[in-house]
Amino acid sequence: MKYLLILALLLLVGGFLYWRLRPYIQMARRALGFMRDLRQVNLSASAPDLPRPKNAASANERLTPCAACGTWTPASRALSLRSSSSVYCSAACLERAADQPRRTKTMK
């Protein structure tokens, strides 16, 4: 019983300390994330021939809007059909656009 009380007291003190220090911990995480991003930019600028991470889009890559949902995607990731100039962000949007009946203008 005595050890359980001591453990509960230690957990309470640890929780209180974490609660009070949480804003400072979040600020430190943001600062470290900024430093990591800055380091990555400096590495890519100083050594352009090194391979870049797959998820990093190039700064000068052209963005294209999806014909189905309007989402802007990098041109290298966009899907397009050979027969049309429409560009889609995903296979789901491509299928959705194919399932919709073509709208034709009717004159009254």
mmCIF file of N, CA, C and O in Angstrom:
data_model
loop_
_atom_site.group_PDB
_atom_site.id
_atom_site.type_symbol
_atom_site.label_atom_id
_atom_site.label_comp_id
_atom_site.label_asym_id
_atom_site.label_seq_id
_atom_site.Cartn_x
_atom_site.Cartn_y
_atom_site.Cartn_z
ATOM 1 N N MET A 1 0.823 -1.188 0.000
ATOM 2 C CA MET A 1 0.000 0.000 0.000
ATOM 3 C C MET A 1 0.868 1.253 0.000
ATOM 4 O O MET A 1 0.534 2.215 -0.672
ATOM 5 N N LYS A 2 1.977 1.188 0.732
ATOM 6 C CA LYS A 2 2.867 2.329 0.824
ATOM 7 C C LYS A 2 3.504 2.623 -0.546
ATOM 8 O O LYS A 2 3.600 3.780 -0.955
ATOM 9 N N TYR A 3 3.886 1.576 -1.300
ATOM 10 C CA TYR A 3 4.511 1.769 -2.612
ATOM 11 C C TYR A 3 3.512 2.308 -3.629
ATOM 12 O O TYR A 3 3.879 3.095 -4.505
ATOM 13 N N LEU A 4 2.282 1.909 -3.515
ATOM 14 C CA LEU A 4 1.248 2.399 -4.406
ATOM 15 C C LEU A 4 1.015 3.893 -4.177
ATOM 16 O O LEU A 4 0.846 4.650 -5.128
ATOM 17 N N LEU A 5 1.029 4.315 -2.951
ATOM 18 C CA LEU A 5 0.861 5.725 -2.613
ATOM 19 C C LEU A 5 2.043 6.544 -3.131
ATOM 20 O O LEU A 5 1.851 7.632 -3.692
ATOM 21 N N ILE A 6 3.245 6.027 -2.991
ATOM 22 C CA ILE A 6 4.435 6.723 -3.486
ATOM 23 C C ILE A 6 4.398 6.816 -5.010
ATOM 24 O O ILE A 6 4.704 7.864 -5.588
ATOM 25 N N LEU A 7 4.004 5.741 -5.682
ATOM 26 C CA LEU A 7 3.895 5.746 -7.136
ATOM 27 C C LEU A 7 2.846 6.755 -7.601
ATOM 28 O O LEU A 7 3.069 7.506 -8.563
ATOM 29 N N ALA A 8 1.714 6.799 -6.937
ATOM 30 C CA ALA A 8 0.660 7.758 -7.288
ATOM 31 C C ALA A 8 1.144 9.188 -7.093
ATOM 32 O O ALA A 8 0.883 10.066 -7.923
ATOM 33 N N LEU A 9 1.880 9.430 -6.016
ATOM 34 C CA LEU A 9 2.411 10.764 -5.746
ATOM 35 C C LEU A 9 3.439 11.165 -6.808
ATOM 36 O O LEU A 9 3.422 12.298 -7.295
ATOM 37 N N LEU A 10 4.303 10.234 -7.210
ATOM 38 C CA LEU A 10 5.288 10.522 -8.257
ATOM 39 C C LEU A 10 4.605 10.791 -9.595
ATOM 40 O O LEU A 10 5.013 11.693 -10.337
ATOM 41 N N LEU A 11 3.570 10.024 -9.926
ATOM 42 C CA LEU A 11 2.827 10.269 -11.159
ATOM 43 C C LEU A 11 2.133 11.624 -11.139
ATOM 44 O O LEU A 11 2.077 12.318 -12.152
ATOM 45 N N LEU A 12 1.603 11.994 -10.000
ATOM 46 C CA LEU A 12 0.947 13.289 -9.858
ATOM 47 C C LEU A 12 1.943 14.425 -10.043
ATOM 48 O O LEU A 12 1.668 15.387 -10.774
ATOM 49 N N VAL A 13 3.104 14.318 -9.431
ATOM 50 C CA VAL A 13 4.134 15.353 -9.559
ATOM 51 C C VAL A 13 4.645 15.400 -11.004
ATOM 52 O O VAL A 13 4.824 16.486 -11.582
ATOM 53 N N GLY A 14 4.866 14.245 -11.630
ATOM 54 C CA GLY A 14 5.315 14.201 -13.022
ATOM 55 C C GLY A 14 4.284 14.802 -13.966
ATOM 56 O O GLY A 14 4.636 15.539 -14.891
ATOM 57 N N GLY A 15 3.020 14.496 -13.752
ATOM 58 C CA GLY A 15 1.960 15.070 -14.578
ATOM 59 C C GLY A 15 1.874 16.575 -14.430
ATOM 60 O O GLY A 15 1.693 17.299 -15.404
ATOM 61 N N PHE A 16 2.023 17.064 -13.195
ATOM 62 C CA PHE A 16 1.991 18.509 -12.955
ATOM 63 C C PHE A 16 3.164 19.198 -13.645
ATOM 64 O O PHE A 16 2.995 20.244 -14.272
ATOM 65 N N LEU A 17 4.358 18.592 -13.538
ATOM 66 C CA LEU A 17 5.526 19.182 -14.192
ATOM 67 C C LEU A 17 5.353 19.205 -15.708
ATOM 68 O O LEU A 17 5.683 20.203 -16.357
ATOM 69 N N TYR A 18 4.856 18.125 -16.270
ATOM 70 C CA TYR A 18 4.626 18.086 -17.714
ATOM 71 C C TYR A 18 3.595 19.142 -18.123
ATOM 72 O O TYR A 18 3.772 19.835 -19.118
ATOM 73 N N TRP A 19 2.541 19.271 -17.357
ATOM 74 C CA TRP A 19 1.494 20.241 -17.663
ATOM 75 C C TRP A 19 2.054 21.659 -17.645
ATOM 76 O O TRP A 19 1.709 22.491 -18.491
ATOM 77 N N ARG A 20 2.921 21.953 -16.697
ATOM 78 C CA ARG A 20 3.503 23.299 -16.599
ATOM 79 C C ARG A 20 4.571 23.553 -17.670
ATOM 80 O O ARG A 20 4.744 24.682 -18.114
ATOM 81 N N LEU A 21 5.292 22.507 -18.082
ATOM 82 C CA LEU A 21 6.380 22.671 -19.047
ATOM 83 C C LEU A 21 5.945 22.427 -20.494
ATOM 84 O O LEU A 21 6.736 22.598 -21.418
ATOM 85 N N ARG A 22 4.704 22.026 -20.703
ATOM 86 C CA ARG A 22 4.224 21.691 -22.041
ATOM 87 C C ARG A 22 4.386 22.822 -23.050
ATOM 88 O O ARG A 22 4.839 22.587 -24.172
ATOM 89 N N PRO A 23 4.073 24.089 -22.744
ATOM 90 C CA PRO A 23 4.282 25.157 -23.741
ATOM 91 C C PRO A 23 5.747 25.292 -24.153
ATOM 92 O O PRO A 23 6.052 25.532 -25.314
ATOM 93 N N TYR A 24 6.656 25.117 -23.215
ATOM 94 C CA TYR A 24 8.073 25.223 -23.524
ATOM 95 C C TYR A 24 8.545 24.033 -24.365
ATOM 96 O O TYR A 24 9.385 24.184 -25.257
ATOM 97 N N ILE A 25 7.995 22.869 -24.098
ATOM 98 C CA ILE A 25 8.336 21.688 -24.888
ATOM 99 C C ILE A 25 7.845 21.861 -26.319
ATOM 100 O O ILE A 25 8.562 21.559 -27.279
ATOM 101 N N GLN A 26 6.634 22.376 -26.490
ATOM 102 C CA GLN A 26 6.103 22.613 -27.840
ATOM 103 C C GLN A 26 6.930 23.659 -28.576
ATOM 104 O O GLN A 26 7.194 23.526 -29.777
ATOM 105 N N MET A 27 7.353 24.705 -27.876
ATOM 106 C CA MET A 27 8.174 25.735 -28.492
ATOM 107 C C MET A 27 9.522 25.151 -28.927
ATOM 108 O O MET A 27 10.009 25.444 -30.025
ATOM 109 N N ALA A 28 10.110 24.294 -28.118
ATOM 110 C CA ALA A 28 11.383 23.669 -28.472
ATOM 111 C C ALA A 28 11.212 22.742 -29.679
ATOM 112 O O ALA A 28 12.072 22.711 -30.565
ATOM 113 N N ARG A 29 10.099 22.012 -29.739
ATOM 114 C CA ARG A 29 9.851 21.132 -30.889
ATOM 115 C C ARG A 29 9.708 21.941 -32.173
ATOM 116 O O ARG A 29 10.213 21.557 -33.223
ATOM 117 N N ARG A 30 9.012 23.091 -32.112
ATOM 118 C CA ARG A 30 8.873 23.946 -33.287
ATOM 119 C C ARG A 30 10.221 24.503 -33.728
ATOM 120 O O ARG A 30 10.528 24.557 -34.918
ATOM 121 N N ALA A 31 11.026 24.925 -32.762
ATOM 122 C CA ALA A 31 12.350 25.467 -33.090
ATOM 123 C C ALA A 31 13.230 24.397 -33.719
ATOM 124 O O ALA A 31 13.931 24.654 -34.704
ATOM 125 N N LEU A 32 13.193 23.185 -33.186
ATOM 126 C CA LEU A 32 13.990 22.100 -33.762
ATOM 127 C C LEU A 32 13.480 21.718 -35.148
ATOM 128 O O LEU A 32 14.275 21.408 -36.035
ATOM 129 N N GLY A 33 12.184 21.746 -35.360
ATOM 130 C CA GLY A 33 11.631 21.479 -36.683
ATOM 131 C C GLY A 33 12.056 22.538 -37.688
ATOM 132 O O GLY A 33 12.384 22.236 -38.840
ATOM 133 N N PHE A 34 12.076 23.793 -37.249
ATOM 134 C CA PHE A 34 12.536 24.879 -38.114
ATOM 135 C C PHE A 34 14.000 24.688 -38.473
ATOM 136 O O PHE A 34 14.393 24.858 -39.630
ATOM 137 N N MET A 35 14.815 24.314 -37.493
ATOM 138 C CA MET A 35 16.239 24.075 -37.749
ATOM 139 C C MET A 35 16.423 22.910 -38.728
ATOM 140 O O MET A 35 17.276 22.972 -39.612
ATOM 141 N N ARG A 36 15.626 21.855 -38.591
ATOM 142 C CA ARG A 36 15.714 20.709 -39.490
ATOM 143 C C ARG A 36 15.347 21.125 -40.917
ATOM 144 O O ARG A 36 16.034 20.770 -41.874
ATOM 145 N N ASP A 37 14.273 21.908 -41.071
ATOM 146 C CA ASP A 37 13.867 22.376 -42.397
ATOM 147 C C ASP A 37 14.924 23.299 -43.001
ATOM 148 O O ASP A 37 15.223 23.217 -44.196
ATOM 149 N N LEU A 38 15.499 24.171 -42.191
ATOM 150 C CA LEU A 38 16.537 25.079 -42.658
ATOM 151 C C LEU A 38 17.765 24.297 -43.108
ATOM 152 O O LEU A 38 18.359 24.600 -44.145
ATOM 153 N N ARG A 39 18.125 23.282 -42.369
ATOM 154 C CA ARG A 39 19.270 22.441 -42.731
ATOM 155 C C ARG A 39 19.002 21.712 -44.051
ATOM 156 O O ARG A 39 19.881 21.602 -44.908
ATOM 157 N N GLN A 40 17.790 21.225 -44.236
ATOM 158 C CA GLN A 40 17.438 20.526 -45.471
ATOM 159 C C GLN A 40 17.505 21.468 -46.663
ATOM 160 O O GLN A 40 17.990 21.099 -47.728
ATOM 161 N N VAL A 41 17.037 22.708 -46.498
ATOM 162 C CA VAL A 41 17.097 23.688 -47.582
ATOM 163 C C VAL A 41 18.546 24.014 -47.900
ATOM 164 O O VAL A 41 18.935 24.094 -49.073
ATOM 165 N N ASN A 42 19.373 24.196 -46.882
ATOM 166 C CA ASN A 42 20.782 24.505 -47.116
ATOM 167 C C ASN A 42 21.497 23.356 -47.806
ATOM 168 O O ASN A 42 22.330 23.569 -48.678
ATOM 169 N N LEU A 43 21.187 22.126 -47.426
ATOM 170 C CA LEU A 43 21.821 20.976 -48.068
ATOM 171 C C LEU A 43 21.417 20.869 -49.529
ATOM 172 O O LEU A 43 22.243 20.573 -50.392
ATOM 173 N N SER A 44 20.139 21.099 -49.831
ATOM 174 C CA SER A 44 19.698 20.991 -51.218
ATOM 175 C C SER A 44 20.243 22.141 -52.057
ATOM 176 O O SER A 44 20.480 21.976 -53.249
ATOM 177 N N ALA A 45 20.468 23.311 -51.457
ATOM 178 C CA ALA A 45 21.013 24.441 -52.203
ATOM 179 C C ALA A 45 22.513 24.279 -52.439
ATOM 180 O O ALA A 45 23.026 24.641 -53.494
ATOM 181 N N SER A 46 23.227 23.720 -51.473
ATOM 182 C CA SER A 46 24.673 23.596 -51.613
ATOM 183 C C SER A 46 25.078 22.390 -52.449
ATOM 184 O O SER A 46 26.140 22.378 -53.048
ATOM 185 N N ALA A 47 24.250 21.367 -52.492
ATOM 186 C CA ALA A 47 24.572 20.166 -53.260
ATOM 187 C C ALA A 47 23.358 19.753 -54.090
ATOM 188 O O ALA A 47 22.630 18.841 -53.735
ATOM 189 N N PRO A 48 23.129 20.423 -55.231
ATOM 190 C CA PRO A 48 21.934 20.110 -56.016
ATOM 191 C C PRO A 48 21.978 18.746 -56.681
ATOM 192 O O PRO A 48 20.945 18.237 -57.087
ATOM 193 N N ASP A 49 23.166 18.126 -56.801
ATOM 194 C CA ASP A 49 23.251 16.832 -57.467
ATOM 195 C C ASP A 49 22.933 15.665 -56.543
ATOM 196 O O ASP A 49 22.797 14.536 -57.005
ATOM 197 N N LEU A 50 22.788 15.916 -55.241
ATOM 198 C CA LEU A 50 22.435 14.853 -54.315
ATOM 199 C C LEU A 50 20.957 14.514 -54.460
ATOM 200 O O LEU A 50 20.143 15.394 -54.745
ATOM 201 N N PRO A 51 20.583 13.266 -54.268
ATOM 202 C CA PRO A 51 19.161 12.915 -54.367
ATOM 203 C C PRO A 51 18.361 13.569 -53.256
ATOM 204 O O PRO A 51 18.809 13.667 -52.124
ATOM 205 N N ARG A 52 17.161 14.014 -53.600
ATOM 206 C CA ARG A 52 16.283 14.656 -52.639
ATOM 207 C C ARG A 52 15.265 13.643 -52.145
ATOM 208 O O ARG A 52 14.988 12.662 -52.812
ATOM 209 N N PRO A 53 14.671 13.892 -50.986
ATOM 210 C CA PRO A 53 13.617 12.994 -50.503
ATOM 211 C C PRO A 53 12.456 12.957 -51.485
ATOM 212 O O PRO A 53 12.165 13.934 -52.171
ATOM 213 N N LYS A 54 11.765 11.815 -51.535
ATOM 214 C CA LYS A 54 10.678 11.642 -52.495
ATOM 215 C C LYS A 54 9.510 12.583 -52.235
ATOM 216 O O LYS A 54 8.816 12.977 -53.139
ATOM 217 N N ASN A 55 9.266 12.931 -50.973
ATOM 218 C CA ASN A 55 8.107 13.756 -50.670
ATOM 219 C C ASN A 55 8.363 15.241 -50.870
ATOM 220 O O ASN A 55 7.462 16.036 -50.765
ATOM 221 N N ALA A 56 9.583 15.638 -51.168
ATOM 222 C CA ALA A 56 9.880 17.053 -51.364
ATOM 223 C C ALA A 56 9.648 17.420 -52.826
ATOM 224 O O ALA A 56 10.328 16.942 -53.714
ATOM 225 N N ALA A 57 8.658 18.254 -53.072
ATOM 226 C CA ALA A 57 8.369 18.700 -54.439
ATOM 227 C C ALA A 57 9.341 19.816 -54.794
ATOM 228 O O ALA A 57 9.734 20.611 -53.950
ATOM 229 N N SER A 58 9.749 19.866 -56.029
ATOM 230 C CA SER A 58 10.681 20.913 -56.429
ATOM 231 C C SER A 58 9.953 22.253 -56.420
ATOM 232 O O SER A 58 8.751 22.344 -56.659
ATOM 233 N N ALA A 59 10.704 23.298 -56.158
ATOM 234 C CA ALA A 59 10.102 24.620 -56.007
ATOM 235 C C ALA A 59 9.571 25.159 -57.328
ATOM 236 O O ALA A 59 8.657 25.967 -57.343
ATOM 237 N N ASN A 60 10.117 24.715 -58.440
ATOM 238 C CA ASN A 60 9.686 25.258 -59.720
ATOM 239 C C ASN A 60 8.803 24.292 -60.504
ATOM 240 O O ASN A 60 8.611 24.467 -61.684
ATOM 241 N N GLU A 61 8.258 23.284 -59.837
ATOM 242 C CA GLU A 61 7.388 22.332 -60.527
ATOM 243 C C GLU A 61 6.009 22.948 -60.738
ATOM 244 O O GLU A 61 5.455 23.580 -59.850
ATOM 245 N N ARG A 62 5.457 22.731 -61.909
ATOM 246 C CA ARG A 62 4.167 23.305 -62.292
ATOM 247 C C ARG A 62 3.038 22.555 -61.592
ATOM 248 O O ARG A 62 3.035 21.331 -61.537
ATOM 249 N N LEU A 63 2.056 23.292 -61.083
ATOM 250 C CA LEU A 63 0.882 22.700 -60.456
ATOM 251 C C LEU A 63 -0.275 22.707 -61.453
ATOM 252 O O LEU A 63 -0.442 23.652 -62.217
ATOM 253 N N THR A 64 -1.063 21.646 -61.421
ATOM 254 C CA THR A 64 -2.215 21.550 -62.317
ATOM 255 C C THR A 64 -3.468 21.241 -61.508
ATOM 256 O O THR A 64 -3.412 20.462 -60.561
ATOM 257 N N PRO A 65 -4.606 21.842 -61.870
ATOM 258 C CA PRO A 65 -5.840 21.571 -61.134
ATOM 259 C C PRO A 65 -6.493 20.278 -61.618
ATOM 260 O O PRO A 65 -6.484 19.964 -62.803
ATOM 261 N N CYS A 66 -7.086 19.549 -60.686
ATOM 262 C CA CYS A 66 -7.817 18.328 -61.021
ATOM 263 C C CYS A 66 -9.128 18.732 -61.705
ATOM 264 O O CYS A 66 -9.819 19.644 -61.249
ATOM 265 N N ALA A 67 -9.465 18.039 -62.788
ATOM 266 C CA ALA A 67 -10.687 18.359 -63.525
ATOM 267 C C ALA A 67 -11.937 17.945 -62.757
ATOM 268 O O ALA A 67 -13.011 18.501 -62.965
ATOM 269 N N ALA A 68 -11.816 16.985 -61.836
ATOM 270 C CA ALA A 68 -12.987 16.501 -61.112
ATOM 271 C C ALA A 68 -13.233 17.274 -59.825
ATOM 272 O O ALA A 68 -14.343 17.691 -59.547
ATOM 273 N N CYS A 69 -12.188 17.455 -59.021
ATOM 274 C CA CYS A 69 -12.405 18.074 -57.702
ATOM 275 C C CYS A 69 -11.743 19.434 -57.543
ATOM 276 O O CYS A 69 -11.999 20.139 -56.572
ATOM 277 N N GLY A 70 -10.840 19.808 -58.440
ATOM 278 C CA GLY A 70 -10.212 21.121 -58.369
ATOM 279 C C GLY A 70 -8.961 21.175 -57.506
ATOM 280 O O GLY A 70 -8.390 22.244 -57.326
ATOM 281 N N THR A 71 -8.506 20.070 -56.980
ATOM 282 C CA THR A 71 -7.310 20.049 -56.149
ATOM 283 C C THR A 71 -6.077 20.277 -57.018
ATOM 284 O O THR A 71 -5.925 19.665 -58.060
ATOM 285 N N TRP A 72 -5.178 21.152 -56.561
ATOM 286 C CA TRP A 72 -3.950 21.426 -57.300
ATOM 287 C C TRP A 72 -2.902 20.387 -56.924
ATOM 288 O O TRP A 72 -2.606 20.179 -55.754
ATOM 289 N N THR A 73 -2.329 19.733 -57.927
ATOM 290 C CA THR A 73 -1.311 18.713 -57.693
ATOM 291 C C THR A 73 -0.098 18.997 -58.570
ATOM 292 O O THR A 73 -0.216 19.619 -59.623
ATOM 293 N N PRO A 74 1.101 18.541 -58.151
ATOM 294 C CA PRO A 74 2.282 18.706 -59.004
ATOM 295 C C PRO A 74 2.093 17.952 -60.314
ATOM 296 O O PRO A 74 1.466 16.894 -60.354
ATOM 297 N N ALA A 75 2.628 18.498 -61.386
ATOM 298 C CA ALA A 75 2.452 17.899 -62.713
ATOM 299 C C ALA A 75 3.036 16.497 -62.780
ATOM 300 O O ALA A 75 2.533 15.646 -63.518
ATOM 301 N N SER A 76 4.059 16.218 -61.997
ATOM 302 C CA SER A 76 4.669 14.892 -62.031
ATOM 303 C C SER A 76 3.770 13.828 -61.397
ATOM 304 O O SER A 76 3.891 12.649 -61.712
ATOM 305 N N ARG A 77 2.871 14.218 -60.520
ATOM 306 C CA ARG A 77 1.971 13.270 -59.855
ATOM 307 C C ARG A 77 0.591 13.218 -60.476
ATOM 308 O O ARG A 77 -0.213 12.356 -60.150
ATOM 309 N N ALA A 78 0.287 14.142 -61.366
ATOM 310 C CA ALA A 78 -1.052 14.223 -61.952
ATOM 311 C C ALA A 78 -1.270 13.095 -62.955
ATOM 312 O O ALA A 78 -0.344 12.642 -63.620
ATOM 313 N N LEU A 79 -2.511 12.627 -63.033
ATOM 314 C CA LEU A 79 -2.893 11.573 -63.973
ATOM 315 C C LEU A 79 -3.650 12.204 -65.132
ATOM 316 O O LEU A 79 -4.493 13.075 -64.930
ATOM 317 N N SER A 80 -3.344 11.765 -66.334
ATOM 318 C CA SER A 80 -4.065 12.297 -67.489
ATOM 319 C C SER A 80 -4.316 11.177 -68.495
ATOM 320 O O SER A 80 -3.601 10.175 -68.534
ATOM 321 N N LEU A 81 -5.331 11.379 -69.301
ATOM 322 C CA LEU A 81 -5.656 10.436 -70.368
ATOM 323 C C LEU A 81 -4.991 10.901 -71.655
ATOM 324 O O LEU A 81 -4.819 12.091 -71.882
ATOM 325 N N ARG A 82 -4.640 9.957 -72.489
ATOM 326 C CA ARG A 82 -4.017 10.318 -73.760
ATOM 327 C C ARG A 82 -4.992 11.034 -74.678
ATOM 328 O O ARG A 82 -4.618 11.887 -75.467
ATOM 329 N N SER A 83 -6.269 10.669 -74.578
ATOM 330 C CA SER A 83 -7.264 11.204 -75.511
ATOM 331 C C SER A 83 -7.788 12.585 -75.132
ATOM 332 O O SER A 83 -8.422 13.235 -75.941
ATOM 333 N N SER A 84 -7.529 13.037 -73.898
ATOM 334 C CA SER A 84 -8.036 14.355 -73.508
ATOM 335 C C SER A 84 -6.946 15.131 -72.784
ATOM 336 O O SER A 84 -5.936 14.589 -72.356
ATOM 337 N N SER A 85 -7.186 16.411 -72.635
ATOM 338 C CA SER A 85 -6.215 17.257 -71.947
ATOM 339 C C SER A 85 -6.550 17.411 -70.465
ATOM 340 O O SER A 85 -5.894 18.162 -69.768
ATOM 341 N N SER A 86 -7.563 16.705 -69.990
ATOM 342 C CA SER A 86 -7.960 16.785 -68.582
ATOM 343 C C SER A 86 -6.921 16.098 -67.702
ATOM 344 O O SER A 86 -6.346 15.088 -68.069
ATOM 345 N N VAL A 87 -6.705 16.671 -66.522
ATOM 346 C CA VAL A 87 -5.732 16.158 -65.571
ATOM 347 C C VAL A 87 -6.457 15.860 -64.267
ATOM 348 O O VAL A 87 -7.326 16.635 -63.842
ATOM 349 N N TYR A 88 -6.121 14.749 -63.625
ATOM 350 C CA TYR A 88 -6.785 14.330 -62.388
ATOM 351 C C TYR A 88 -5.750 14.114 -61.288
ATOM 352 O O TYR A 88 -4.619 13.714 -61.557
ATOM 353 N N CYS A 89 -6.168 14.345 -60.034
ATOM 354 C CA CYS A 89 -5.242 14.223 -58.907
ATOM 355 C C CYS A 89 -5.082 12.781 -58.443
ATOM 356 O O CYS A 89 -4.059 12.435 -57.863
ATOM 357 N N SER A 90 -6.067 11.937 -58.677
ATOM 358 C CA SER A 90 -5.987 10.550 -58.203
ATOM 359 C C SER A 90 -6.808 9.648 -59.116
ATOM 360 O O SER A 90 -7.601 10.120 -59.935
ATOM 361 N N ALA A 91 -6.605 8.355 -58.937
ATOM 362 C CA ALA A 91 -7.371 7.388 -59.720
ATOM 363 C C ALA A 91 -8.852 7.456 -59.359
ATOM 364 O O ALA A 91 -9.719 7.249 -60.209
ATOM 365 N N ALA A 92 -9.161 7.779 -58.114
ATOM 366 C CA ALA A 92 -10.559 7.883 -57.688
ATOM 367 C C ALA A 92 -11.266 9.025 -58.429
ATOM 368 O O ALA A 92 -12.407 8.870 -58.877
ATOM 369 N N CYS A 93 -10.590 10.158 -58.586
ATOM 370 C CA CYS A 93 -11.192 11.277 -59.322
ATOM 371 C C CYS A 93 -11.340 10.928 -60.795
ATOM 372 O O CYS A 93 -12.323 11.306 -61.437
ATOM 373 N N LEU A 94 -10.374 10.215 -61.340
ATOM 374 C CA LEU A 94 -10.452 9.793 -62.738
ATOM 375 C C LEU A 94 -11.648 8.873 -62.956
ATOM 376 O O LEU A 94 -12.419 9.041 -63.902
ATOM 377 N N GLU A 95 -11.846 7.922 -62.047
ATOM 378 C CA GLU A 95 -12.990 7.009 -62.151
ATOM 379 C C GLU A 95 -14.305 7.747 -61.958
ATOM 380 O O GLU A 95 -15.291 7.481 -62.635
ATOM 381 N N ARG A 96 -14.324 8.679 -61.016
ATOM 382 C CA ARG A 96 -15.544 9.449 -60.768
ATOM 383 C C ARG A 96 -15.933 10.262 -61.997
ATOM 384 O O ARG A 96 -17.095 10.355 -62.368
ATOM 385 N N ALA A 97 -14.931 10.852 -62.653
ATOM 386 C CA ALA A 97 -15.213 11.636 -63.852
ATOM 387 C C ALA A 97 -15.675 10.731 -64.990
ATOM 388 O O ALA A 97 -16.514 11.124 -65.804
ATOM 389 N N ALA A 98 -15.164 9.513 -65.068
ATOM 390 C CA ALA A 98 -15.567 8.590 -66.120
ATOM 391 C C ALA A 98 -16.990 8.079 -65.896
ATOM 392 O O ALA A 98 -17.709 7.798 -66.856
ATOM 393 N N ASP A 99 -17.392 7.969 -64.635
ATOM 394 C CA ASP A 99 -18.738 7.476 -64.325
ATOM 395 C C ASP A 99 -19.822 8.515 -64.570
ATOM 396 O O ASP A 99 -20.974 8.160 -64.812
ATOM 397 N N GLN A 100 -19.482 9.794 -64.505
ATOM 398 C CA GLN A 100 -20.487 10.831 -64.693
ATOM 399 C C GLN A 100 -20.855 10.927 -66.172
ATOM 400 O O GLN A 100 -19.989 10.896 -67.036
ATOM 401 N N PRO A 101 -22.145 11.065 -66.472
ATOM 402 C CA PRO A 101 -22.540 11.222 -67.882
ATOM 403 C C PRO A 101 -22.097 12.579 -68.405
ATOM 404 O O PRO A 101 -22.043 13.557 -67.660
ATOM 405 N N ARG A 102 -21.741 12.615 -69.645
ATOM 406 C CA ARG A 102 -21.313 13.878 -70.254
ATOM 407 C C ARG A 102 -22.505 14.814 -70.356
ATOM 408 O O ARG A 102 -23.577 14.438 -70.778
ATOM 409 N N ARG A 103 -22.272 16.045 -70.000
ATOM 410 C CA ARG A 103 -23.329 17.046 -70.079
ATOM 411 C C ARG A 103 -23.288 17.688 -71.458
ATOM 412 O O ARG A 103 -22.242 18.104 -71.940
ATOM 413 N N THR A 104 -24.415 17.767 -72.066
ATOM 414 C CA THR A 104 -24.497 18.429 -73.368
ATOM 415 C C THR A 104 -25.404 19.632 -73.246
ATOM 416 O O THR A 104 -26.376 19.645 -72.474
ATOM 417 N N LYS A 105 -25.079 20.641 -73.996
ATOM 418 C CA LYS A 105 -25.900 21.853 -73.980
ATOM 419 C C LYS A 105 -27.146 21.615 -74.815
ATOM 420 O O LYS A 105 -27.064 21.154 -75.945
ATOM 421 N N THR A 106 -28.263 21.926 -74.235
ATOM 422 C CA THR A 106 -29.526 21.792 -74.985
ATOM 423 C C THR A 106 -30.097 23.171 -75.218
ATOM 424 O O THR A 106 -30.046 24.042 -74.346
ATOM 425 N N MET A 107 -30.601 23.364 -76.366
ATOM 426 C CA MET A 107 -31.208 24.640 -76.711
ATOM 427 C C MET A 107 -32.720 24.510 -76.588
ATOM 428 O O MET A 107 -33.300 23.571 -77.076
ATOM 429 N N LYS A 108 -33.337 25.441 -75.961
ATOM 430 C CA LYS A 108 -34.789 25.426 -75.792
ATOM 431 C C LYS A 108 -35.437 26.450 -76.654
ATOM 432 O O LYS A 108 -34.988 27.442 -76.995
#
